[in-house]
mmCIF file with all atom_site columns, C-alpha atoms in Angstrom:
data_model
loop_
_atom_site.group_PDB
_atom_site.id
_atom_site.type_symbol
_atom_site.label_atom_id
_atom_site.label_alt_id
_atom_site.label_comp_id
_atom_site.label_asym_id
_atom_site.label_entity_id
_atom_site.label_seq_id
_atom_site.pdbx_PDB_ins_code
_atom_site.Cartn_x
_atom_site.Cartn_y
_atom_site.Cartn_z
_atom_site.occupancy
_atom_site.B_iso_or_equiv
_atom_site.pdbx_formal_charge
_atom_site.auth_seq_id
_atom_site.auth_comp_id
_atom_site.auth_asym_id
_atom_site.auth_atom_id
_atom_site.pdbx_PDB_model_num
ATOM 1   C CA . MET A 1 1   ? -9.302 41.776 -5.811  1.00 0.00 ? 1   MET A CA 1
ATOM 2   C CA . LYS A 1 2   ? -7.586 39.758 -3.221  1.00 0.00 ? 2   LYS A CA 1
ATOM 3   C CA . LYS A 1 3   ? -5.807 36.518 -4.433  1.00 0.00 ? 3   LYS A CA 1
ATOM 4   C CA . ARG A 1 4   ? -6.833 33.264 -3.597  1.00 0.00 ? 4   ARG A CA 1
ATOM 5   C CA . THR A 1 5   ? -4.652 31.044 -1.412  1.00 0.00 ? 5   THR A CA 1
ATOM 6   C CA . ARG A 1 6   ? -5.482 27.434 -1.016  1.00 0.00 ? 6   ARG A CA 1
ATOM 7   C CA . LYS A 1 7   ? -3.567 25.062 0.533   1.00 0.00 ? 7   LYS A CA 1
ATOM 8   C CA . CYS A 1 8   ? -2.324 21.660 -1.105  1.00 0.00 ? 8   CYS A CA 1
ATOM 9   C CA . ARG A 1 9   ? -2.969 18.443 1.010   1.00 0.00 ? 9   ARG A CA 1
ATOM 10  C CA . LYS A 1 10  ? -1.218 14.916 0.247   1.00 0.00 ? 10  LYS A CA 1
ATOM 11  C CA . PRO A 1 11  ? -4.012 12.875 -1.099  1.00 0.00 ? 11  PRO A CA 1
ATOM 12  C CA . ALA A 1 12  ? -5.795 9.987  1.362   1.00 0.00 ? 12  ALA A CA 1
ATOM 13  C CA . GLY A 1 13  ? -3.739 6.733  1.077   1.00 0.00 ? 13  GLY A CA 1
ATOM 14  C CA . VAL A 1 14  ? -0.457 8.203  -0.196  1.00 0.00 ? 14  VAL A CA 1
ATOM 15  C CA . LYS A 1 15  ? 3.414  7.690  0.724   1.00 0.00 ? 15  LYS A CA 1
ATOM 16  C CA . VAL A 1 16  ? 5.209  10.326 0.794   1.00 0.00 ? 16  VAL A CA 1
ATOM 17  C CA . PRO A 1 17  ? 9.111  8.724  1.176   1.00 0.00 ? 17  PRO A CA 1
ATOM 18  C CA . ALA A 1 18  ? 11.246 9.509  3.352   1.00 0.00 ? 18  ALA A CA 1
ATOM 19  C CA . VAL A 1 19  ? 14.657 10.907 2.884   1.00 0.00 ? 19  VAL A CA 1
ATOM 20  C CA . VAL A 1 20  ? 17.117 8.545  3.302   1.00 0.00 ? 20  VAL A CA 1
ATOM 21  C CA . VAL A 1 21  ? 20.858 9.473  4.690   1.00 0.00 ? 21  VAL A CA 1
ATOM 22  C CA . GLU A 1 22  ? 23.342 7.822  3.527   1.00 0.00 ? 22  GLU A CA 1
ATOM 23  C CA . PRO A 1 23  ? 26.067 6.532  6.197   1.00 0.00 ? 23  PRO A CA 1
ATOM 24  C CA . GLY A 1 24  ? 28.602 7.851  4.134   1.00 0.00 ? 24  GLY A CA 1
ATOM 25  C CA . GLN A 1 25  ? 26.853 11.252 3.637   1.00 0.00 ? 25  GLN A CA 1
ATOM 26  C CA . ILE A 1 26  ? 26.670 11.874 7.177   1.00 0.00 ? 26  ILE A CA 1
ATOM 27  C CA . GLU A 1 27  ? 30.272 10.645 7.933   1.00 0.00 ? 27  GLU A CA 1
ATOM 28  C CA . GLY A 1 28  ? 31.802 12.726 4.900   1.00 0.00 ? 28  GLY A CA 1
ATOM 29  C CA . GLU A 1 29  ? 30.008 16.362 6.539   1.00 0.00 ? 29  GLU A CA 1
ATOM 30  C CA . THR A 1 30  ? 30.827 15.220 9.930   1.00 0.00 ? 30  THR A CA 1
ATOM 31  C CA . ARG A 1 31  ? 34.618 14.914 8.742   1.00 0.00 ? 31  ARG A CA 1
ATOM 32  C CA . ALA A 1 32  ? 34.621 18.227 6.790   1.00 0.00 ? 32  ALA A CA 1
ATOM 33  C CA . VAL A 1 33  ? 33.040 20.307 9.553   1.00 0.00 ? 33  VAL A CA 1
ATOM 34  C CA . ASP A 1 34  ? 35.659 18.632 12.174  1.00 0.00 ? 34  ASP A CA 1
ATOM 35  C CA . LEU A 1 35  ? 38.708 19.405 10.036  1.00 0.00 ? 35  LEU A CA 1
ATOM 36  C CA . VAL A 1 36  ? 38.081 22.763 9.772   1.00 0.00 ? 36  VAL A CA 1
ATOM 37  C CA . ALA A 1 37  ? 37.111 23.551 13.267  1.00 0.00 ? 37  ALA A CA 1
ATOM 38  C CA . ALA A 1 38  ? 40.589 21.527 13.968  1.00 0.00 ? 38  ALA A CA 1
ATOM 39  C CA . TYR A 1 39  ? 41.975 24.250 11.859  1.00 0.00 ? 39  TYR A CA 1
ATOM 40  C CA . VAL A 1 40  ? 40.700 26.804 13.465  1.00 0.00 ? 40  VAL A CA 1
ATOM 41  C CA . ARG A 1 41  ? 41.977 25.837 16.995  1.00 0.00 ? 41  ARG A CA 1
ATOM 42  C CA . GLY A 1 42  ? 45.258 24.669 15.950  1.00 0.00 ? 42  GLY A CA 1
ATOM 43  C CA . ASP A 1 43  ? 44.799 20.960 16.534  1.00 0.00 ? 43  ASP A CA 1
ATOM 44  C CA . VAL A 1 44  ? 47.423 19.181 14.541  1.00 0.00 ? 44  VAL A CA 1
ATOM 45  C CA . GLU A 1 45  ? 46.285 15.523 15.966  1.00 0.00 ? 45  GLU A CA 1
ATOM 46  C CA . GLN A 1 46  ? 42.597 15.983 14.432  1.00 0.00 ? 46  GLN A CA 1
ATOM 47  C CA . ILE A 1 47  ? 43.479 17.784 11.726  1.00 0.00 ? 47  ILE A CA 1
ATOM 48  C CA . ALA A 1 48  ? 45.428 14.332 10.927  1.00 0.00 ? 48  ALA A CA 1
ATOM 49  C CA . ALA A 1 49  ? 42.601 12.454 11.867  1.00 0.00 ? 49  ALA A CA 1
ATOM 50  C CA . CYS A 1 50  ? 39.957 14.402 9.915   1.00 0.00 ? 50  CYS A CA 1
ATOM 51  C CA . GLY A 1 51  ? 41.692 13.941 6.683   1.00 0.00 ? 51  GLY A CA 1
ATOM 52  C CA . LEU A 1 52  ? 40.247 12.993 3.309   1.00 0.00 ? 52  LEU A CA 1
ATOM 53  C CA . GLN A 1 53  ? 39.127 9.349  4.146   1.00 0.00 ? 53  GLN A CA 1
ATOM 54  C CA . GLY A 1 54  ? 36.454 6.827  4.107   1.00 0.00 ? 54  GLY A CA 1
ATOM 55  C CA . ASP A 1 55  ? 34.997 5.239  0.772   1.00 0.00 ? 55  ASP A CA 1
ATOM 56  C CA . GLU A 1 56  ? 34.342 7.154  -2.065  1.00 0.00 ? 56  GLU A CA 1
ATOM 57  C CA . LEU A 1 57  ? 30.660 8.562  -0.809  1.00 0.00 ? 57  LEU A CA 1
ATOM 58  C CA . ALA A 1 58  ? 32.256 10.084 2.168   1.00 0.00 ? 58  ALA A CA 1
ATOM 59  C CA . ARG A 1 59  ? 34.744 11.818 0.495   1.00 0.00 ? 59  ARG A CA 1
ATOM 60  C CA . ALA A 1 60  ? 32.317 13.429 -2.145  1.00 0.00 ? 60  ALA A CA 1
ATOM 61  C CA . HIS A 1 61  ? 29.951 14.500 0.997   1.00 0.00 ? 61  HIS A CA 1
ATOM 62  C CA . MET A 1 62  ? 33.507 15.892 2.287   1.00 0.00 ? 62  MET A CA 1
ATOM 63  C CA . TRP A 1 63  ? 34.098 17.245 -1.078  1.00 0.00 ? 63  TRP A CA 1
ATOM 64  C CA . GLN A 1 64  ? 30.658 18.968 -1.440  1.00 0.00 ? 64  GLN A CA 1
ATOM 65  C CA . MET A 1 65  ? 30.302 20.407 2.372   1.00 0.00 ? 65  MET A CA 1
ATOM 66  C CA . LEU A 1 66  ? 34.186 22.120 2.055   1.00 0.00 ? 66  LEU A CA 1
ATOM 67  C CA . ASN A 1 67  ? 33.164 23.385 -0.800  1.00 0.00 ? 67  ASN A CA 1
ATOM 68  C CA . GLY A 1 68  ? 29.406 24.857 0.267   1.00 0.00 ? 68  GLY A CA 1
ATOM 69  C CA . MET A 1 69  ? 31.266 26.052 3.577   1.00 0.00 ? 69  MET A CA 1
ATOM 70  C CA . LEU A 1 70  ? 33.844 28.343 1.534   1.00 0.00 ? 70  LEU A CA 1
ATOM 71  C CA . SER A 1 71  ? 31.212 29.682 -0.551  1.00 0.00 ? 71  SER A CA 1
ATOM 72  C CA . ASP A 1 72  ? 29.286 30.551 3.043   1.00 0.00 ? 72  ASP A CA 1
ATOM 73  C CA . ALA A 1 73  ? 31.968 31.820 4.397   1.00 0.00 ? 73  ALA A CA 1
ATOM 74  C CA . VAL A 1 74  ? 33.132 34.077 1.290   1.00 0.00 ? 74  VAL A CA 1
ATOM 75  C CA . LEU A 1 75  ? 29.117 35.486 0.659   1.00 0.00 ? 75  LEU A CA 1
ATOM 76  C CA . ALA A 1 76  ? 29.292 36.571 4.518   1.00 0.00 ? 76  ALA A CA 1
ATOM 77  C CA . ASP A 1 77  ? 32.277 38.645 3.950   1.00 0.00 ? 77  ASP A CA 1
ATOM 78  C CA . PRO A 1 78  ? 30.746 41.963 3.886   1.00 0.00 ? 78  PRO A CA 1
ATOM 79  C CA . ASP A 1 79  ? 34.114 43.140 1.764   1.00 0.00 ? 79  ASP A CA 1
ATOM 80  C CA . PHE A 1 80  ? 33.098 40.447 -0.743  1.00 0.00 ? 80  PHE A CA 1
ATOM 81  C CA . ASP A 1 81  ? 34.608 40.609 -4.019  1.00 0.00 ? 81  ASP A CA 1
ATOM 82  C CA . MET A 1 82  ? 34.616 38.674 -6.839  1.00 0.00 ? 82  MET A CA 1
ATOM 83  C CA . ARG A 1 83  ? 38.080 39.600 -7.785  1.00 0.00 ? 83  ARG A CA 1
ATOM 84  C CA . ARG A 1 84  ? 39.034 38.186 -5.013  1.00 0.00 ? 84  ARG A CA 1
ATOM 85  C CA . ARG A 1 85  ? 40.025 34.288 -4.535  1.00 0.00 ? 85  ARG A CA 1
ATOM 86  C CA . ALA A 1 86  ? 37.689 32.077 -2.530  1.00 0.00 ? 86  ALA A CA 1
ATOM 87  C CA . VAL A 1 87  ? 40.373 29.600 -2.267  1.00 0.00 ? 87  VAL A CA 1
ATOM 88  C CA . MET A 1 88  ? 44.033 29.910 -1.248  1.00 0.00 ? 88  MET A CA 1
ATOM 89  C CA . PRO A 1 89  ? 46.169 27.806 -2.773  1.00 0.00 ? 89  PRO A CA 1
ATOM 90  C CA . PRO A 1 90  ? 49.487 26.365 -0.919  1.00 0.00 ? 90  PRO A CA 1
ATOM 91  C CA . ALA A 1 91  ? 52.609 28.400 -1.608  1.00 0.00 ? 91  ALA A CA 1
ATOM 92  C CA . GLY A 1 92  ? 53.486 27.889 -5.334  1.00 0.00 ? 92  GLY A CA 1
ATOM 93  C CA . VAL A 1 93  ? 50.360 26.720 -6.325  1.00 0.00 ? 93  VAL A CA 1
ATOM 94  C CA . ALA A 1 94  ? 47.976 29.807 -8.073  1.00 0.00 ? 94  ALA A CA 1
ATOM 95  C CA . TRP A 1 95  ? 45.119 29.375 -10.834 1.00 0.00 ? 95  TRP A CA 1
ATOM 96  C CA . PRO A 1 96  ? 42.682 31.494 -12.568 1.00 0.00 ? 96  PRO A CA 1
ATOM 97  C CA . ALA A 1 97  ? 40.230 33.285 -10.452 1.00 0.00 ? 97  ALA A CA 1
ATOM 98  C CA . THR A 1 98  ? 36.947 35.430 -12.455 1.00 0.00 ? 98  THR A CA 1
ATOM 99  C CA . PRO A 1 99  ? 36.216 37.625 -13.751 1.00 0.00 ? 99  PRO A CA 1
ATOM 100 C CA . MET A 1 100 ? 39.705 37.245 -15.883 1.00 0.00 ? 100 MET A CA 1
ATOM 101 C CA . SER A 1 101 ? 41.718 40.417 -16.124 1.00 0.00 ? 101 SER A CA 1
ATOM 102 C CA . GLU A 1 102 ? 43.958 40.386 -19.328 1.00 0.00 ? 102 GLU A CA 1
ATOM 103 C CA . ASP A 1 103 ? 46.624 38.928 -17.889 1.00 0.00 ? 103 ASP A CA 1
ATOM 104 C CA . VAL A 1 104 ? 44.862 35.950 -16.284 1.00 0.00 ? 104 VAL A CA 1
ATOM 105 C CA . ALA A 1 105 ? 42.995 35.435 -19.480 1.00 0.00 ? 105 ALA A CA 1
ATOM 106 C CA . ALA A 1 106 ? 46.613 34.701 -21.174 1.00 0.00 ? 106 ALA A CA 1
ATOM 107 C CA . LEU A 1 107 ? 47.286 32.234 -18.498 1.00 0.00 ? 107 LEU A CA 1
ATOM 108 C CA . VAL A 1 108 ? 44.030 30.404 -18.936 1.00 0.00 ? 108 VAL A CA 1
ATOM 109 C CA . TRP A 1 109 ? 44.944 30.049 -22.526 1.00 0.00 ? 109 TRP A CA 1
ATOM 110 C CA . GLY A 1 110 ? 48.541 28.792 -21.687 1.00 0.00 ? 110 GLY A CA 1
ATOM 111 C CA . LEU A 1 111 ? 46.776 26.313 -19.211 1.00 0.00 ? 111 LEU A CA 1
ATOM 112 C CA . ALA A 1 112 ? 44.451 24.965 -21.493 1.00 0.00 ? 112 ALA A CA 1
ATOM 113 C CA . GLY A 1 113 ? 47.656 23.651 -23.683 1.00 0.00 ? 113 GLY A CA 1
ATOM 114 C CA . ASP A 1 114 ? 48.574 21.749 -20.880 1.00 0.00 ? 114 ASP A CA 1
ATOM 115 C CA . GLY A 1 115 ? 46.055 18.995 -21.266 1.00 0.00 ? 115 GLY A CA 1
ATOM 116 C CA . GLY A 1 116 ? 43.929 19.999 -18.516 1.00 0.00 ? 116 GLY A CA 1
ATOM 117 C CA . ALA A 1 117 ? 46.953 19.144 -15.905 1.00 0.00 ? 117 ALA A CA 1
ATOM 118 C CA . GLY A 1 118 ? 47.387 22.821 -14.274 1.00 0.00 ? 118 GLY A CA 1
ATOM 119 C CA . PRO A 1 119 ? 48.385 23.489 -11.198 1.00 0.00 ? 119 PRO A CA 1
ATOM 120 C CA . TRP A 1 120 ? 45.160 22.653 -9.056  1.00 0.00 ? 120 TRP A CA 1
ATOM 121 C CA . LEU A 1 121 ? 44.834 19.374 -11.244 1.00 0.00 ? 121 LEU A CA 1
ATOM 122 C CA . ARG A 1 122 ? 47.949 18.155 -10.134 1.00 0.00 ? 122 ARG A CA 1
ATOM 123 C CA . MET A 1 123 ? 47.252 18.698 -6.742  1.00 0.00 ? 123 MET A CA 1
ATOM 124 C CA . SER A 1 124 ? 46.459 15.261 -4.927  1.00 0.00 ? 124 SER A CA 1
ATOM 125 C CA . ALA A 1 125 ? 42.768 15.576 -3.519  1.00 0.00 ? 125 ALA A CA 1
ATOM 126 C CA . GLU A 1 126 ? 43.857 15.683 -0.289  1.00 0.00 ? 126 GLU A CA 1
ATOM 127 C CA . ASP A 1 127 ? 46.219 18.715 -0.997  1.00 0.00 ? 127 ASP A CA 1
ATOM 128 C CA . ARG A 1 128 ? 42.691 20.136 -2.860  1.00 0.00 ? 128 ARG A CA 1
ATOM 129 C CA . ALA A 1 129 ? 40.999 18.989 0.229   1.00 0.00 ? 129 ALA A CA 1
ATOM 130 C CA . THR A 1 130 ? 43.437 20.599 2.747   1.00 0.00 ? 130 THR A CA 1
ATOM 131 C CA . ALA A 1 131 ? 43.374 23.884 0.782   1.00 0.00 ? 131 ALA A CA 1
ATOM 132 C CA . TYR A 1 132 ? 39.637 24.539 1.013   1.00 0.00 ? 132 TYR A CA 1
ATOM 133 C CA . ALA A 1 133 ? 39.383 23.872 4.483   1.00 0.00 ? 133 ALA A CA 1
ATOM 134 C CA . ILE A 1 134 ? 41.941 25.871 5.136   1.00 0.00 ? 134 ILE A CA 1
ATOM 135 C CA . SER A 1 135 ? 40.663 28.404 3.084   1.00 0.00 ? 135 SER A CA 1
ATOM 136 C CA . VAL A 1 136 ? 37.031 27.746 4.705   1.00 0.00 ? 136 VAL A CA 1
ATOM 137 C CA . ALA A 1 137 ? 39.051 28.181 8.648   1.00 0.00 ? 137 ALA A CA 1
ATOM 138 C CA . ALA A 1 138 ? 40.651 31.818 7.525   1.00 0.00 ? 138 ALA A CA 1
ATOM 139 C CA . ARG A 1 139 ? 37.308 33.458 5.582   1.00 0.00 ? 139 ARG A CA 1
ATOM 140 C CA . GLY A 1 140 ? 35.199 32.113 8.727   1.00 0.00 ? 140 GLY A CA 1
ATOM 141 C CA . ILE A 1 141 ? 37.877 33.631 10.924  1.00 0.00 ? 141 ILE A CA 1
ATOM 142 C CA . ALA A 1 142 ? 37.935 36.801 9.044   1.00 0.00 ? 142 ALA A CA 1
ATOM 143 C CA . VAL A 1 143 ? 34.300 37.466 8.704   1.00 0.00 ? 143 VAL A CA 1
ATOM 144 C CA . TRP A 1 144 ? 33.054 36.227 11.680  1.00 0.00 ? 144 TRP A CA 1
ATOM 145 C CA . GLY A 1 145 ? 36.159 36.011 14.353  1.00 0.00 ? 145 GLY A CA 1
ATOM 146 C CA . PRO A 1 146 ? 37.938 32.128 15.668  1.00 0.00 ? 146 PRO A CA 1
ATOM 147 C CA . ASP A 1 147 ? 34.529 32.235 18.365  1.00 0.00 ? 147 ASP A CA 1
ATOM 148 C CA . ARG A 1 148 ? 31.545 32.859 16.038  1.00 0.00 ? 148 ARG A CA 1
ATOM 149 C CA . LEU A 1 149 ? 32.600 30.464 13.549  1.00 0.00 ? 149 LEU A CA 1
ATOM 150 C CA . LEU A 1 150 ? 33.294 27.288 16.310  1.00 0.00 ? 150 LEU A CA 1
ATOM 151 C CA . THR A 1 151 ? 30.132 28.079 17.375  1.00 0.00 ? 151 THR A CA 1
ATOM 152 C CA . HIS A 1 152 ? 29.033 28.138 13.479  1.00 0.00 ? 152 HIS A CA 1
ATOM 153 C CA . LEU A 1 153 ? 31.010 24.901 13.315  1.00 0.00 ? 153 LEU A CA 1
ATOM 154 C CA . ALA A 1 154 ? 29.367 23.744 16.373  1.00 0.00 ? 154 ALA A CA 1
ATOM 155 C CA . ARG A 1 155 ? 25.791 23.725 15.089  1.00 0.00 ? 155 ARG A CA 1
ATOM 156 C CA . THR A 1 156 ? 26.629 22.655 11.241  1.00 0.00 ? 156 THR A CA 1
ATOM 157 C CA . ARG A 1 157 ? 27.827 19.392 12.787  1.00 0.00 ? 157 ARG A CA 1
ATOM 158 C CA . THR A 1 158 ? 25.022 18.790 14.841  1.00 0.00 ? 158 THR A CA 1
ATOM 159 C CA . ALA A 1 159 ? 22.861 19.252 11.925  1.00 0.00 ? 159 ALA A CA 1
ATOM 160 C CA . VAL A 1 160 ? 25.017 17.042 9.524   1.00 0.00 ? 160 VAL A CA 1
ATOM 161 C CA . SER A 1 161 ? 25.596 14.558 11.967  1.00 0.00 ? 161 SER A CA 1
ATOM 162 C CA . ARG A 1 162 ? 22.446 13.229 12.294  1.00 0.00 ? 162 ARG A CA 1
ATOM 163 C CA . PRO A 1 163 ? 20.116 10.939 9.803   1.00 0.00 ? 163 PRO A CA 1
#
C-alpha cells in the first residue's frame, strides 16, 4: 500500500517569527573564520586583529564557531581516528583525549585532584581560542589543502557575515 503524505501548511493568520541574528553573533562568527584564514595565509597582522575580542556574545559565538569548524575538519579527514587529538595544544600543554588508554585514565584521575585547574583550564581564553584556530587551520590544510580550505572559509564567511 502506498504511503500518503500531506504537506503541512501554516494556518491562515499565523505569523512565524523571524529569526533574530544579534550583531555579536555575526561579529564573533566572522572573526573566527577570519582568524583561521589568517593562520592559513600566515598573515600576522590579521591574526592580531582577529583575537578573542568584543562583547561576551561575540566571544561566545567566536568560540562556538571555532569549535564547529574544528569538528567539521576532523570529521572530513578520511583517516579519522578517535585516538588522535582534535586540538593541537601549545608546547608543554597536554590534556586527555578519548578513548582513554590506561596511562591517560591515570592522568585524568591525577588531574581530578587539582580542583579543576588542569593545563587546559589554566590557559587564558585567548590562548584556548588560538589553539583551536591553529588546529582548524592545520586539520583543514591536511584534509583539503590550503587553497581549498581558503575557498571553504570564504564561503563560510559569506554565510555567517549576513543577518
